[in-house]
Amino acid sequence: MWGCISLNLKEILKTWIPQSKLHLIPRSFDIIGSREGAIAIIEIPPEIEEYKYRIAEAIVRVHKNVRTVLRKKSPRYSAYRIRSFELLYGDRCTEVVHKEYGYLLKLDPTKVYFSPRDAYERMRIARQVREGEFVMLMFAGVGPYALAILKFQPNIERIIAVEVSPIAFKYLIENIVMNKAIGKVLAVLGDVKEVCNMWYGKCDRVIMPLPKGAYKYLDIAMLCLKPEGGIIHFYYWSREEDLFSKAEKLLVEVGKKYGFELKILERRKVSPYAPRTYKIVVDALFFH
Ligand SMILES: C[S@@+](CC[C@H](N)C(=O)[O-])C[C@H]1O[C@@H](n2cnc3c(N)ncnc32)[C@H](O)[C@@H]1O
């Protein structure tokens, strides 16, 4: 879910914040949760620091399901890709159940990675999965890719969902149970580098949603593919002036190393990451 600074919200803020500073309020923010309860996550630049509680109050007035407002306080850090927040409004219990395309995701955004903005991308990948596929989902987080796949292609053979953060793994398990995905999704706690070898040669598709560093695991992804080949969804951060060539070069090189030819199925700018830098994805088919 995304909130945008709607007309209603603008009207309220106009009366609380000087005209000259209104343009500094970000145009959108994330809402994680459901009608029963949600958390709004907003970026507030230092120039409007003094109005931060007012902004939070305005969000809560307009979005009746929002019970907590958090301000982003740091970029994402650590292998777990989490960030720090400042509580602007509401209670300290930051666990919510987020609804996306009909499946449920329990999570605490202060403890695990989750971005509602990636919903379309998950659906885009999920729609490509064919009946009977065996899927390796690296960097599974709380399980949104796995549940999206099951939603759009219930007749898969199995998804192996690997996650290294014990907290994200706990939510992954809860989400598998809550969405009745036991038997279809196997959650594995551990580092992709250490646990994937059990599925070498068994996978039709490998999903690598870790733009910070997925390239370091490309060899493992190749080894996971069936001997006849398969598809890899490779995420990467790229500069605006040359979005895809570095990622494609990495894929071509690793394909060659394992004796595969490669066909690029799709390349896509997923979301902005930093000024002039984007998260991108390349879908690549490896074959002989
Ligand atoms: C960018 S998040 C994506 C999470 C999830 N796929 C999503 O879209 O919400 C990357 C996830 O990979 C996990 N991770 C990072 N390095 C890992 C590794 N070497 N092995 C397994 N999981 C890892 C992090 O803990 C984090 O939950």
Coordinates of C-alpha atoms and ligand atoms in Angstrom, one line a residue:
M1 CA 0.0 0.0 0.0
W2 CA 1.2 3.5 -0.7
G3 CA -0.2 6.6 0.9
C4 CA 0.1 9.8 -1.0
I5 CA -0.2 13.3 0.3
S6 CA -3.8 13.5 -0.8
L7 CA -5.9 16.6 -1.1
N8 CA -7.4 16.0 2.4
L9 CA -4.0 15.7 3.9
K10 CA -2.7 18.7 2.0
E11 CA -5.6 20.8 3.3
I12 CA -4.8 19.9 6.9
L13 CA -1.1 20.4 6.5
K14 CA -1.6 23.8 4.9
T15 CA -3.1 25.1 8.1
W16 CA -0.2 23.8 10.2
I17 CA 2.9 24.3 8.1
P18 CA 4.1 27.5 6.5
Q19 CA 3.4 27.7 2.7
S20 CA 7.1 28.1 2.0
K21 CA 7.9 24.7 3.5
L22 CA 5.0 22.7 2.1
H23 CA 7.0 21.5 -0.9
L24 CA 9.5 19.8 1.4
I25 CA 6.9 17.2 2.6
P26 CA 7.5 14.0 0.6
R27 CA 4.7 13.3 -1.9
S28 CA 4.2 9.7 -0.8
F29 CA 4.9 7.4 2.1
D30 CA 4.4 3.7 2.8
I31 CA 1.5 2.2 4.6
I32 CA 2.1 -1.4 5.9
G33 CA -0.8 -3.3 7.3
S34 CA -4.5 -3.6 6.6
R35 CA -7.9 -2.0 7.4
E36 CA -7.6 -3.5 10.9
G37 CA -4.4 -1.7 11.7
A38 CA -1.5 -0.2 9.8
I39 CA 1.8 1.7 10.2
A40 CA 2.7 4.7 8.1
I41 CA 6.4 5.1 7.3
I42 CA 7.5 8.5 6.1
E43 CA 10.7 10.4 5.3
I44 CA 10.9 13.9 6.9
P45 CA 13.8 16.1 5.8
P46 CA 15.6 18.0 8.6
E47 CA 14.3 21.4 7.3
I48 CA 10.8 20.5 8.4
E49 CA 11.9 18.6 11.6
E50 CA 9.8 20.9 13.8
Y51 CA 6.6 19.9 12.0
K52 CA 7.2 16.1 12.2
Y53 CA 4.5 15.4 14.9
R54 CA 2.0 17.6 13.0
I55 CA 2.6 15.6 9.8
A56 CA 2.2 12.3 11.7
E57 CA -1.1 13.6 13.3
A58 CA -2.4 14.7 9.9
I59 CA -1.7 11.2 8.4
V60 CA -3.5 9.5 11.3
R61 CA -6.5 11.8 10.8
V62 CA -6.8 11.0 7.1
H63 CA -5.9 7.3 7.2
K64 CA -8.2 5.9 9.9
N65 CA -6.5 2.5 9.9
V66 CA -3.0 4.0 10.7
R67 CA -2.2 3.6 14.4
T68 CA 1.5 4.2 14.3
V69 CA 3.6 6.7 12.3
L70 CA 7.4 6.0 12.0
R71 CA 10.0 8.3 10.5
K72 CA 12.9 6.7 8.6
K73 CA 16.1 7.5 10.5
S74 CA 18.7 5.7 8.6
P75 CA 19.4 4.0 5.3
R76 CA 19.0 0.2 5.3
Y77 CA 22.0 -1.5 7.0
S78 CA 23.4 -4.9 7.8
A79 CA 23.0 -8.2 6.0
Y80 CA 19.4 -8.2 7.2
R81 CA 18.6 -4.9 5.3
I82 CA 16.8 -3.2 8.2
R83 CA 16.8 0.4 9.2
S84 CA 16.3 2.6 12.2
F85 CA 13.0 4.6 12.9
E86 CA 11.8 7.3 15.1
L87 CA 8.3 6.9 16.6
L88 CA 6.2 10.0 15.7
Y89 CA 2.8 8.8 16.7
G90 CA 1.1 5.8 18.3
D91 CA 2.2 2.7 20.2
R92 CA 5.5 1.0 20.2
C93 CA 4.0 -2.3 19.1
T94 CA 5.0 -2.3 15.5
E95 CA 3.9 -5.7 14.4
V96 CA 1.2 -5.7 11.7
V97 CA -0.5 -8.0 9.2
H98 CA -0.1 -6.7 5.7
K99 CA -2.5 -7.7 2.9
E100 CA -1.2 -8.0 -0.6
Y101 CA -3.1 -9.6 -3.6
G102 CA -5.2 -11.5 -1.0
Y103 CA -2.4 -13.1 1.0
L104 CA -1.3 -12.1 4.4
L105 CA 2.1 -11.1 5.7
K106 CA 2.8 -10.7 9.4
L107 CA 5.9 -8.6 10.0
D108 CA 7.5 -5.9 12.1
P109 CA 9.1 -3.3 9.7
T110 CA 11.4 -2.2 12.5
K111 CA 13.0 -5.7 12.7
V112 CA 12.8 -7.1 9.1
Y113 CA 13.0 -5.9 5.5
F114 CA 9.7 -5.3 3.8
S115 CA 8.6 -2.9 1.1
P116 CA 5.0 -2.7 -0.1
R117 CA 6.3 -0.8 -3.1
D118 CA 7.6 -4.1 -4.5
A119 CA 4.1 -5.7 -4.7
Y120 CA 3.9 -5.2 -8.5
E121 CA 7.4 -6.7 -9.1
R122 CA 6.5 -9.8 -7.0
M123 CA 3.3 -10.3 -9.0
R124 CA 5.2 -9.8 -12.2
I125 CA 7.6 -12.6 -11.3
A126 CA 4.8 -14.8 -9.9
R127 CA 2.9 -14.7 -13.2
Q128 CA 5.9 -16.2 -15.0
V129 CA 6.0 -19.3 -12.9
R130 CA 4.6 -22.4 -14.7
E131 CA 2.9 -25.5 -13.3
G132 CA 5.1 -28.0 -11.7
E133 CA 8.1 -25.7 -11.3
F134 CA 10.7 -26.2 -8.5
V135 CA 11.8 -22.7 -7.4
M136 CA 14.7 -21.5 -5.3
L137 CA 13.9 -18.3 -3.6
M138 CA 17.1 -16.8 -2.1
F139 CA 16.9 -13.9 0.4
A140 CA 13.2 -14.8 1.2
G141 CA 12.6 -12.3 3.9
V142 CA 9.1 -12.8 5.5
G143 CA 8.0 -14.6 2.3
P144 CA 6.2 -12.2 0.0
Y145 CA 7.7 -13.6 -3.2
A146 CA 6.8 -17.2 -2.1
L147 CA 3.2 -16.3 -1.3
A148 CA 2.8 -14.2 -4.5
I149 CA 3.9 -17.3 -6.5
L150 CA 1.5 -19.5 -4.7
K151 CA -1.3 -17.1 -5.3
F152 CA -0.7 -16.8 -9.0
Q153 CA 0.5 -20.4 -9.6
P154 CA -0.8 -22.8 -6.9
N155 CA 0.4 -25.8 -8.9
I156 CA 4.1 -25.5 -8.3
E157 CA 6.2 -28.4 -7.2
R158 CA 7.9 -26.6 -4.4
I159 CA 9.5 -23.3 -3.3
I160 CA 12.7 -23.4 -1.2
A161 CA 12.7 -20.1 0.7
V162 CA 16.1 -19.3 2.2
E163 CA 16.5 -16.6 4.8
V164 CA 19.4 -15.8 7.2
S165 CA 17.8 -13.4 9.7
P166 CA 16.2 -15.4 12.5
I167 CA 13.5 -12.8 13.0
A168 CA 12.5 -12.7 9.3
F169 CA 12.6 -16.5 9.4
K170 CA 10.2 -16.6 12.3
Y171 CA 7.8 -14.5 10.3
L172 CA 8.4 -16.5 7.2
I173 CA 7.2 -19.7 9.1
E174 CA 4.2 -17.9 10.5
N175 CA 3.2 -16.6 7.1
I176 CA 3.5 -20.0 5.5
V177 CA 1.2 -21.4 8.2
M178 CA -1.2 -18.4 8.1
N179 CA -1.5 -18.7 4.3
K180 CA -1.8 -22.5 4.3
A181 CA 1.3 -22.9 2.3
I182 CA 2.8 -25.8 4.3
G183 CA 4.1 -28.5 1.9
K184 CA 4.5 -26.0 -0.9
V185 CA 7.0 -23.6 0.6
L186 CA 9.9 -25.0 2.6
A187 CA 11.5 -22.3 4.8
V188 CA 15.2 -22.7 5.4
L189 CA 17.1 -20.7 8.0
G190 CA 20.7 -20.0 6.9
D191 CA 23.1 -18.3 4.6
V192 CA 22.5 -19.0 0.9
K193 CA 26.2 -19.8 0.7
E194 CA 25.9 -22.6 3.2
V195 CA 22.5 -24.2 2.7
C196 CA 21.6 -24.2 -1.0
N197 CA 23.8 -27.2 -2.0
M198 CA 21.0 -29.6 -1.1
W199 CA 19.1 -28.3 -4.2
Y200 CA 21.9 -28.1 -6.7
G201 CA 20.7 -29.3 -10.1
K202 CA 17.0 -29.3 -9.0
C203 CA 15.6 -25.9 -9.8
D204 CA 13.7 -24.5 -12.8
R205 CA 13.9 -21.0 -11.5
V206 CA 16.1 -19.0 -9.0
I207 CA 14.9 -15.6 -7.6
M208 CA 17.6 -13.3 -6.2
P209 CA 15.9 -10.3 -4.5
L210 CA 19.0 -8.8 -2.8
P211 CA 20.2 -5.9 -5.0
K212 CA 23.0 -5.2 -2.5
G213 CA 25.2 -8.2 -3.3
A214 CA 23.1 -10.8 -5.2
Y215 CA 25.9 -10.9 -7.7
K216 CA 28.1 -12.7 -5.1
Y217 CA 25.7 -15.6 -5.2
L218 CA 25.4 -16.1 -8.9
D219 CA 27.6 -19.2 -8.9
I220 CA 25.2 -20.8 -6.4
A221 CA 22.2 -19.8 -8.4
M222 CA 23.7 -21.5 -11.5
L223 CA 24.5 -24.6 -9.6
C224 CA 20.8 -24.7 -8.4
L225 CA 19.5 -24.8 -12.0
K226 CA 18.6 -28.1 -13.5
P227 CA 21.3 -29.5 -15.9
E228 CA 19.2 -28.4 -18.9
G229 CA 19.0 -24.8 -17.6
G230 CA 16.4 -22.5 -16.3
I231 CA 15.6 -18.9 -15.4
I232 CA 17.3 -16.5 -13.0
H233 CA 15.7 -13.3 -11.8
F234 CA 18.7 -11.1 -10.9
Y235 CA 18.4 -7.9 -8.9
Y236 CA 21.1 -5.2 -8.9
W237 CA 21.6 -1.5 -8.2
S238 CA 22.6 0.5 -11.3
R239 CA 23.3 4.1 -12.2
E240 CA 20.7 5.8 -14.4
E241 CA 23.1 6.4 -17.3
D242 CA 23.7 2.7 -17.9
L243 CA 21.0 0.7 -16.2
F244 CA 21.5 -2.9 -17.5
S245 CA 24.8 -3.6 -19.1
K246 CA 26.8 -4.4 -15.9
A247 CA 24.1 -6.8 -14.6
E248 CA 23.9 -8.5 -18.1
K249 CA 27.6 -8.8 -18.3
L250 CA 27.7 -10.6 -14.9
L251 CA 25.0 -13.0 -16.2
V252 CA 26.7 -13.7 -19.5
E253 CA 30.0 -14.4 -17.7
V254 CA 28.5 -16.8 -15.1
G255 CA 26.5 -18.5 -17.9
K256 CA 29.7 -19.1 -19.9
K257 CA 31.5 -20.5 -16.9
Y258 CA 28.8 -23.2 -16.5
G259 CA 28.5 -23.9 -20.3
F260 CA 25.1 -22.1 -20.8
E261 CA 23.9 -19.8 -23.4
L262 CA 21.7 -16.9 -22.3
K263 CA 18.6 -15.2 -23.5
I264 CA 17.5 -12.0 -21.7
L265 CA 13.7 -12.3 -21.2
E266 CA 13.1 -9.0 -19.7
R267 CA 15.0 -6.1 -18.1
R268 CA 13.2 -3.7 -15.8
K269 CA 13.8 -0.6 -13.6
V270 CA 12.1 -1.7 -10.4
S271 CA 12.3 1.3 -8.1
P272 CA 14.5 4.3 -7.3
Y273 CA 17.2 3.6 -4.7
A274 CA 19.2 6.8 -4.4
P275 CA 19.6 9.9 -6.6
R276 CA 20.2 8.6 -10.1
T277 CA 20.5 5.0 -8.9
Y278 CA 17.8 2.3 -9.3
K279 CA 17.0 -1.2 -8.3
I280 CA 16.8 -3.1 -11.5
V281 CA 16.0 -6.7 -12.4
V282 CA 17.1 -8.8 -15.3
D283 CA 15.2 -12.1 -16.1
A284 CA 17.6 -14.4 -17.9
L285 CA 17.0 -17.8 -19.4
F286 CA 20.0 -20.2 -19.4
F287 CA 20.0 -23.0 -21.9
H288 CA 22.3 -25.2 -24.0
Ligands
LIG1 C1 16.3 -7.0 0.3 S1 15.6 -8.2 1.5 C2 14.4 -9.0 0.5 C3 13.4 -9.8 1.4 C4 12.2 -10.3 0.6 N1 12.6 -11.1 -0.5 C5 11.3 -9.2 0.2 O1 11.2 -8.9 -1.0 O2 10.6 -8.6 1.1 C6 16.9 -9.4 1.5 C7 16.7 -10.4 2.6 O3 17.8 -11.4 2.4 C8 18.3 -11.8 3.7 N2 19.7 -12.2 3.4 C9 20.8 -11.3 3.2 N3 21.9 -12.1 3.0 C10 21.5 -13.4 3.0 C11 22.2 -14.6 2.8 N4 23.6 -14.6 2.5 N5 21.5 -15.8 2.9 C12 20.2 -15.8 3.1 N6 19.5 -14.6 3.3 C13 20.1 -13.4 3.3 C14 18.1 -10.6 4.6 O4 18.1 -11.0 5.9 C15 16.8 -10.0 4.0 O5 15.7 -10.5 4.7

